[in-house]
PDB file of C-alpha atoms in Angstrom:
ATOM      1  CA  UNK H   1      11.842 -22.784 -19.014  1.00 65.00           C
ATOM      2  CA  UNK H   2      12.566 -20.276 -16.284  1.00 74.00           C
ATOM      3  CA  UNK H   3      14.603 -17.700 -18.247  1.00 84.00           C
ATOM      4  CA  UNK H   4      14.143 -16.161 -21.680  1.00 90.00           C
ATOM      5  CA  UNK H   5      17.517 -14.666 -22.657  1.00 95.00           C
ATOM      6  CA  UNK H   6      18.765 -13.128 -25.884  1.00 96.00           C
ATOM      7  CA  UNK H   7      22.391 -12.087 -25.452  1.00 97.00           C
ATOM      8  CA  UNK H   8      25.091 -11.064 -27.924  1.00 95.00           C
ATOM      9  CA  UNK H   9      23.222 -11.652 -31.193  1.00 96.00           C
ATOM     10  CA  UNK H  10      24.911  -8.736 -32.932  1.00 93.00           C
ATOM     11  CA  UNK H  11      23.324  -9.290 -36.364  1.00 96.00           C
ATOM     12  CA  UNK H  12      19.759  -9.486 -34.961  1.00 97.00           C
ATOM     13  CA  UNK H  13      17.683  -6.478 -36.089  1.00 97.00           C
ATOM     14  CA  UNK H  14      14.125  -7.319 -34.981  1.00 98.00           C
ATOM     15  CA  UNK H  15      12.483  -9.372 -32.242  1.00 97.00           C
ATOM     16  CA  UNK H  16       8.843 -10.175 -32.923  1.00 97.00           C
ATOM     17  CA  UNK H  17       7.139 -12.549 -30.515  1.00 95.00           C
ATOM     18  CA  UNK H  18       3.591 -13.551 -31.468  1.00 95.00           C
ATOM     19  CA  UNK H  19       0.511 -13.786 -29.280  1.00 94.00           C
ATOM     20  CA  UNK H  20       0.305 -16.218 -26.357  1.00 91.00           C
ATOM     21  CA  UNK H  21       4.027 -17.052 -26.408  1.00 91.00           C
ATOM     22  CA  UNK H  22       6.304 -17.981 -23.498  1.00 85.00           C
ATOM     23  CA  UNK H  23       3.600 -17.831 -20.837  1.00 80.00           C
ATOM     24  CA  UNK H  24       3.979 -19.412 -17.446  1.00 71.00           C
ATOM     25  CA  UNK H  25       1.635 -20.310 -14.642  1.00 66.00           C
ATOM     26  CA  UNK H  26       1.369 -18.141 -11.561  1.00 60.00           C
ATOM     27  CA  UNK H  27       3.082 -20.348  -8.915  1.00 56.00           C
ATOM     28  CA  UNK H  28       6.402 -20.558 -10.783  1.00 59.00           C
ATOM     29  CA  UNK H  29       6.609 -16.953 -11.965  1.00 55.00           C
ATOM     30  CA  UNK H  30       8.950 -15.870  -9.199  1.00 62.00           C
ATOM     31  CA  UNK H  31      11.694 -17.557 -11.238  1.00 67.00           C
ATOM     32  CA  UNK H  32      10.632 -16.320 -14.707  1.00 84.00           C
ATOM     33  CA  UNK H  33      12.867 -13.616 -16.185  1.00 89.00           C
ATOM     34  CA  UNK H  34      13.272 -12.070 -19.630  1.00 92.00           C
ATOM     35  CA  UNK H  35      16.603 -10.473 -20.507  1.00 95.00           C
ATOM     36  CA  UNK H  36      17.553  -8.978 -23.873  1.00 96.00           C
ATOM     37  CA  UNK H  37      21.056  -7.540 -23.992  1.00 94.00           C
ATOM     38  CA  UNK H  38      24.210  -6.898 -26.008  1.00 92.00           C
ATOM     39  CA  UNK H  39      22.581  -6.946 -29.457  1.00 93.00           C
ATOM     40  CA  UNK H  40      24.315  -4.167 -31.387  1.00 90.00           C
ATOM     41  CA  UNK H  41      21.900  -3.940 -34.344  1.00 93.00           C
ATOM     42  CA  UNK H  42      18.591  -4.698 -32.631  1.00 94.00           C
ATOM     43  CA  UNK H  43      16.245  -1.833 -33.537  1.00 94.00           C
ATOM     44  CA  UNK H  44      12.693  -3.150 -32.930  1.00 96.00           C
ATOM     45  CA  UNK H  45      11.129  -5.248 -30.168  1.00 96.00           C
ATOM     46  CA  UNK H  46       7.471  -6.254 -30.587  1.00 97.00           C
ATOM     47  CA  UNK H  47       5.819  -8.566 -28.056  1.00 96.00           C
ATOM     48  CA  UNK H  48       2.329  -9.847 -28.976  1.00 96.00           C
ATOM     49  CA  UNK H  49      -0.860 -10.120 -26.916  1.00 95.00           C
ATOM     50  CA  UNK H  50      -0.700 -12.226 -23.739  1.00 91.00           C
ATOM     51  CA  UNK H  51       2.982 -13.115 -24.247  1.00 92.00           C
ATOM     52  CA  UNK H  52       5.491 -13.501 -21.428  1.00 89.00           C
ATOM     53  CA  UNK H  53       2.507 -13.363 -19.060  1.00 84.00           C
ATOM     54  CA  UNK H  54       3.368 -13.712 -15.362  1.00 82.00           C
ATOM     55  CA  UNK H  55       7.086 -13.138 -15.906  1.00 86.00           C
ATOM     56  CA  UNK H  56       8.709 -11.532 -12.894  1.00 85.00           C
ATOM     57  CA  UNK H  57      11.124  -9.295 -14.815  1.00 89.00           C
ATOM     58  CA  UNK H  58      11.716  -7.673 -18.210  1.00 92.00           C
ATOM     59  CA  UNK H  59      15.204  -6.216 -18.720  1.00 93.00           C
ATOM     60  CA  UNK H  60      16.739  -4.496 -21.749  1.00 93.00           C
ATOM     61  CA  UNK H  61      20.445  -3.682 -21.505  1.00 91.00           C
ATOM     62  CA  UNK H  62      23.116  -2.453 -23.895  1.00 88.00           C
ATOM     63  CA  UNK H  63      21.011  -2.132 -27.068  1.00 90.00           C
ATOM     64  CA  UNK H  64      22.608   0.805 -28.916  1.00 86.00           C
ATOM     65  CA  UNK H  65      20.377   0.664 -32.029  1.00 90.00           C
ATOM     66  CA  UNK H  66      17.008   0.146 -30.325  1.00 91.00           C
ATOM     67  CA  UNK H  67      14.415   2.531 -31.803  1.00 91.00           C
ATOM     68  CA  UNK H  68      11.043   1.061 -30.862  1.00 92.00           C
ATOM     69  CA  UNK H  69       9.468  -1.140 -28.180  1.00 94.00           C
ATOM     70  CA  UNK H  70       5.845  -2.273 -28.534  1.00 95.00           C
ATOM     71  CA  UNK H  71       4.134  -4.434 -25.931  1.00 94.00           C
ATOM     72  CA  UNK H  72       0.629  -5.517 -26.958  1.00 95.00           C
ATOM     73  CA  UNK H  73      -2.336  -6.335 -24.678  1.00 94.00           C
ATOM     74  CA  UNK H  74      -1.332  -8.151 -21.482  1.00 91.00           C
ATOM     75  CA  UNK H  75       2.327  -8.547 -22.511  1.00 92.00           C
ATOM     76  CA  UNK H  76       4.360  -8.934 -19.322  1.00 89.00           C
ATOM     77  CA  UNK H  77       1.163  -8.677 -17.306  1.00 86.00           C
ATOM     78  CA  UNK H  78       1.918  -8.986 -13.565  1.00 83.00           C
ATOM     79  CA  UNK H  79       5.594  -8.177 -14.147  1.00 85.00           C
ATOM     80  CA  UNK H  80       7.305  -6.685 -11.089  1.00 84.00           C
ATOM     81  CA  UNK H  81      10.630  -5.421 -12.418  1.00 87.00           C
ATOM     82  CA  UNK H  82      11.128  -3.534 -15.685  1.00 89.00           C
ATOM     83  CA  UNK H  83      14.625  -2.236 -16.466  1.00 89.00           C
ATOM     84  CA  UNK H  84      15.715  -0.264 -19.532  1.00 86.00           C
ATOM     85  CA  UNK H  85      19.385   0.355 -18.888  1.00 82.00           C
ATOM     86  CA  UNK H  86      22.255   1.916 -20.788  1.00 70.00           C
ATOM     87  CA  UNK H  87      25.787   0.835 -20.277  1.00 54.00           C
ATOM     88  CA  UNK H  88      28.256   3.576 -21.060  1.00 52.00           C
ATOM     89  CA  UNK H  89      31.297   2.543 -23.058  1.00 50.00           C
ATOM     90  CA  UNK H  90      33.920   4.643 -21.334  1.00 48.00           C
ATOM     91  CA  UNK H  91      36.418   3.983 -24.151  1.00 51.00           C
ATOM     92  CA  UNK H  92      34.237   5.632 -26.821  1.00 52.00           C
ATOM     93  CA  UNK H  93      31.879   7.596 -24.560  1.00 52.00           C
ATOM     94  CA  UNK H  94      28.923   6.148 -26.490  1.00 54.00           C
ATOM     95  CA  UNK H  95      25.600   5.508 -24.796  1.00 52.00           C
ATOM     96  CA  UNK H  96      23.180   2.819 -25.765  1.00 52.00           C
ATOM     97  CA  UNK H  97      19.402   3.334 -25.949  1.00 59.00           C
ATOM     98  CA  UNK H  98      19.984   6.886 -27.186  1.00 64.00           C
ATOM     99  CA  UNK H  99      18.266   5.917 -30.449  1.00 77.00           C
ATOM    100  CA  UNK H 100      15.090   4.875 -28.591  1.00 81.00           C
ATOM    101  CA  UNK H 101      12.201   6.909 -30.019  1.00 84.00           C
ATOM    102  CA  UNK H 102       9.058   5.178 -28.818  1.00 86.00           C
ATOM    103  CA  UNK H 103       7.622   2.804 -26.263  1.00 87.00           C
ATOM    104  CA  UNK H 104       4.069   1.663 -27.016  1.00 90.00           C
ATOM    105  CA  UNK H 105       2.140  -0.118 -24.280  1.00 89.00           C
ATOM    106  CA  UNK H 106      -1.249  -1.610 -25.146  1.00 91.00           C
ATOM    107  CA  UNK H 107      -3.940  -2.438 -22.582  1.00 91.00           C
ATOM    108  CA  UNK H 108      -2.540  -4.016 -19.392  1.00 88.00           C
ATOM    109  CA  UNK H 109       1.005  -4.374 -20.743  1.00 88.00           C
ATOM    110  CA  UNK H 110       3.445  -4.264 -17.807  1.00 85.00           C
ATOM    111  CA  UNK H 111       0.492  -4.220 -15.407  1.00 82.00           C
ATOM    112  CA  UNK H 112       1.454  -5.035 -11.850  1.00 75.00           C
ATOM    113  CA  UNK H 113      -0.668  -6.937  -9.361  1.00 72.00           C
ATOM    114  CA  UNK H 114      -3.052  -5.036  -7.125  1.00 66.00           C
ATOM    115  CA  UNK H 115      -3.648  -7.931  -4.731  1.00 64.00           C
ATOM    116  CA  UNK H 116      -0.074  -8.408  -3.529  1.00 63.00           C
ATOM    117  CA  UNK H 117       2.260  -6.509  -1.240  1.00 60.00           C
ATOM    118  CA  UNK H 118       5.121  -6.875  -3.728  1.00 64.00           C
ATOM    119  CA  UNK H 119       5.963  -3.577  -5.440  1.00 69.00           C
ATOM    120  CA  UNK H 120       6.328  -3.086  -9.169  1.00 75.00           C
ATOM    121  CA  UNK H 121       9.421  -1.162 -10.262  1.00 81.00           C
ATOM    122  CA  UNK H 122      10.245   0.619 -13.530  1.00 79.00           C
ATOM    123  CA  UNK H 123      13.863   1.697 -13.974  1.00 79.00           C
ATOM    124  CA  UNK H 124      14.999   3.777 -16.966  1.00 75.00           C
ATOM    125  CA  UNK H 125      18.672   4.336 -16.310  1.00 70.00           C
ATOM    126  CA  UNK H 126      21.421   6.238 -18.148  1.00 60.00           C
ATOM    127  CA  UNK H 127      19.335   7.026 -21.202  1.00 50.00           C
ATOM    128  CA  UNK H 128      21.055  10.247 -22.103  1.00 50.00           C
ATOM    129  CA  UNK H 129      23.213  11.518 -24.902  1.00 47.00           C
ATOM    130  CA  UNK H 130      26.046  12.989 -22.862  1.00 50.00           C
ATOM    131  CA  UNK H 131      24.604  16.524 -22.958  1.00 47.00           C
ATOM    132  CA  UNK H 132      22.818  16.146 -19.610  1.00 44.00           C
ATOM    133  CA  UNK H 133      19.467  15.703 -21.347  1.00 45.00           C
ATOM    134  CA  UNK H 134      17.465  12.722 -20.145  1.00 45.00           C
ATOM    135  CA  UNK H 135      16.212  11.668 -23.572  1.00 44.00           C
ATOM    136  CA  UNK H 136      15.917  12.906 -27.117  1.00 45.00           C
ATOM    137  CA  UNK H 137      13.125  15.392 -27.760  1.00 43.00           C
ATOM    138  CA  UNK H 138      11.505  13.017 -30.265  1.00 47.00           C
ATOM    139  CA  UNK H 139      10.987  10.268 -27.664  1.00 49.00           C
ATOM    140  CA  UNK H 140       7.391   9.251 -26.962  1.00 51.00           C
ATOM    141  CA  UNK H 141       5.495   6.812 -24.765  1.00 54.00           C
ATOM    142  CA  UNK H 142       2.039   5.642 -25.883  1.00 54.00           C
ATOM    143  CA  UNK H 143      -0.324   3.893 -23.506  1.00 52.00           C
TER     144      UNK H 143
END
């Protein structure tokens, strides 16, 4: 498997991936991507210890009900691209990810590699509520 994709599951409310799930070996990781998008009711994402290890990217897009993200120890370890992106619906002027209240990162979650020249990138894009505030005042990140 070289892609883990959840797309358009509008009744899905929670994603909970247990420990040691969907890992790959180092030489093939340049092709490994995780994309979760277009799930209208998804409110919680919890990724267990050592899961999705060596994946190149982790992208969350168009998740209007997302409240909480928790990545346990070594989840997405050695990941190089992390994207949390809103997609504005110009017809209704509604923004997704505005409900996001917390991101919890346990030890070495989203840790990049120190022995490579490849950069690690975190993009948090368009996470506002239309009032020119970046995020809600109740938002928190725990590391």
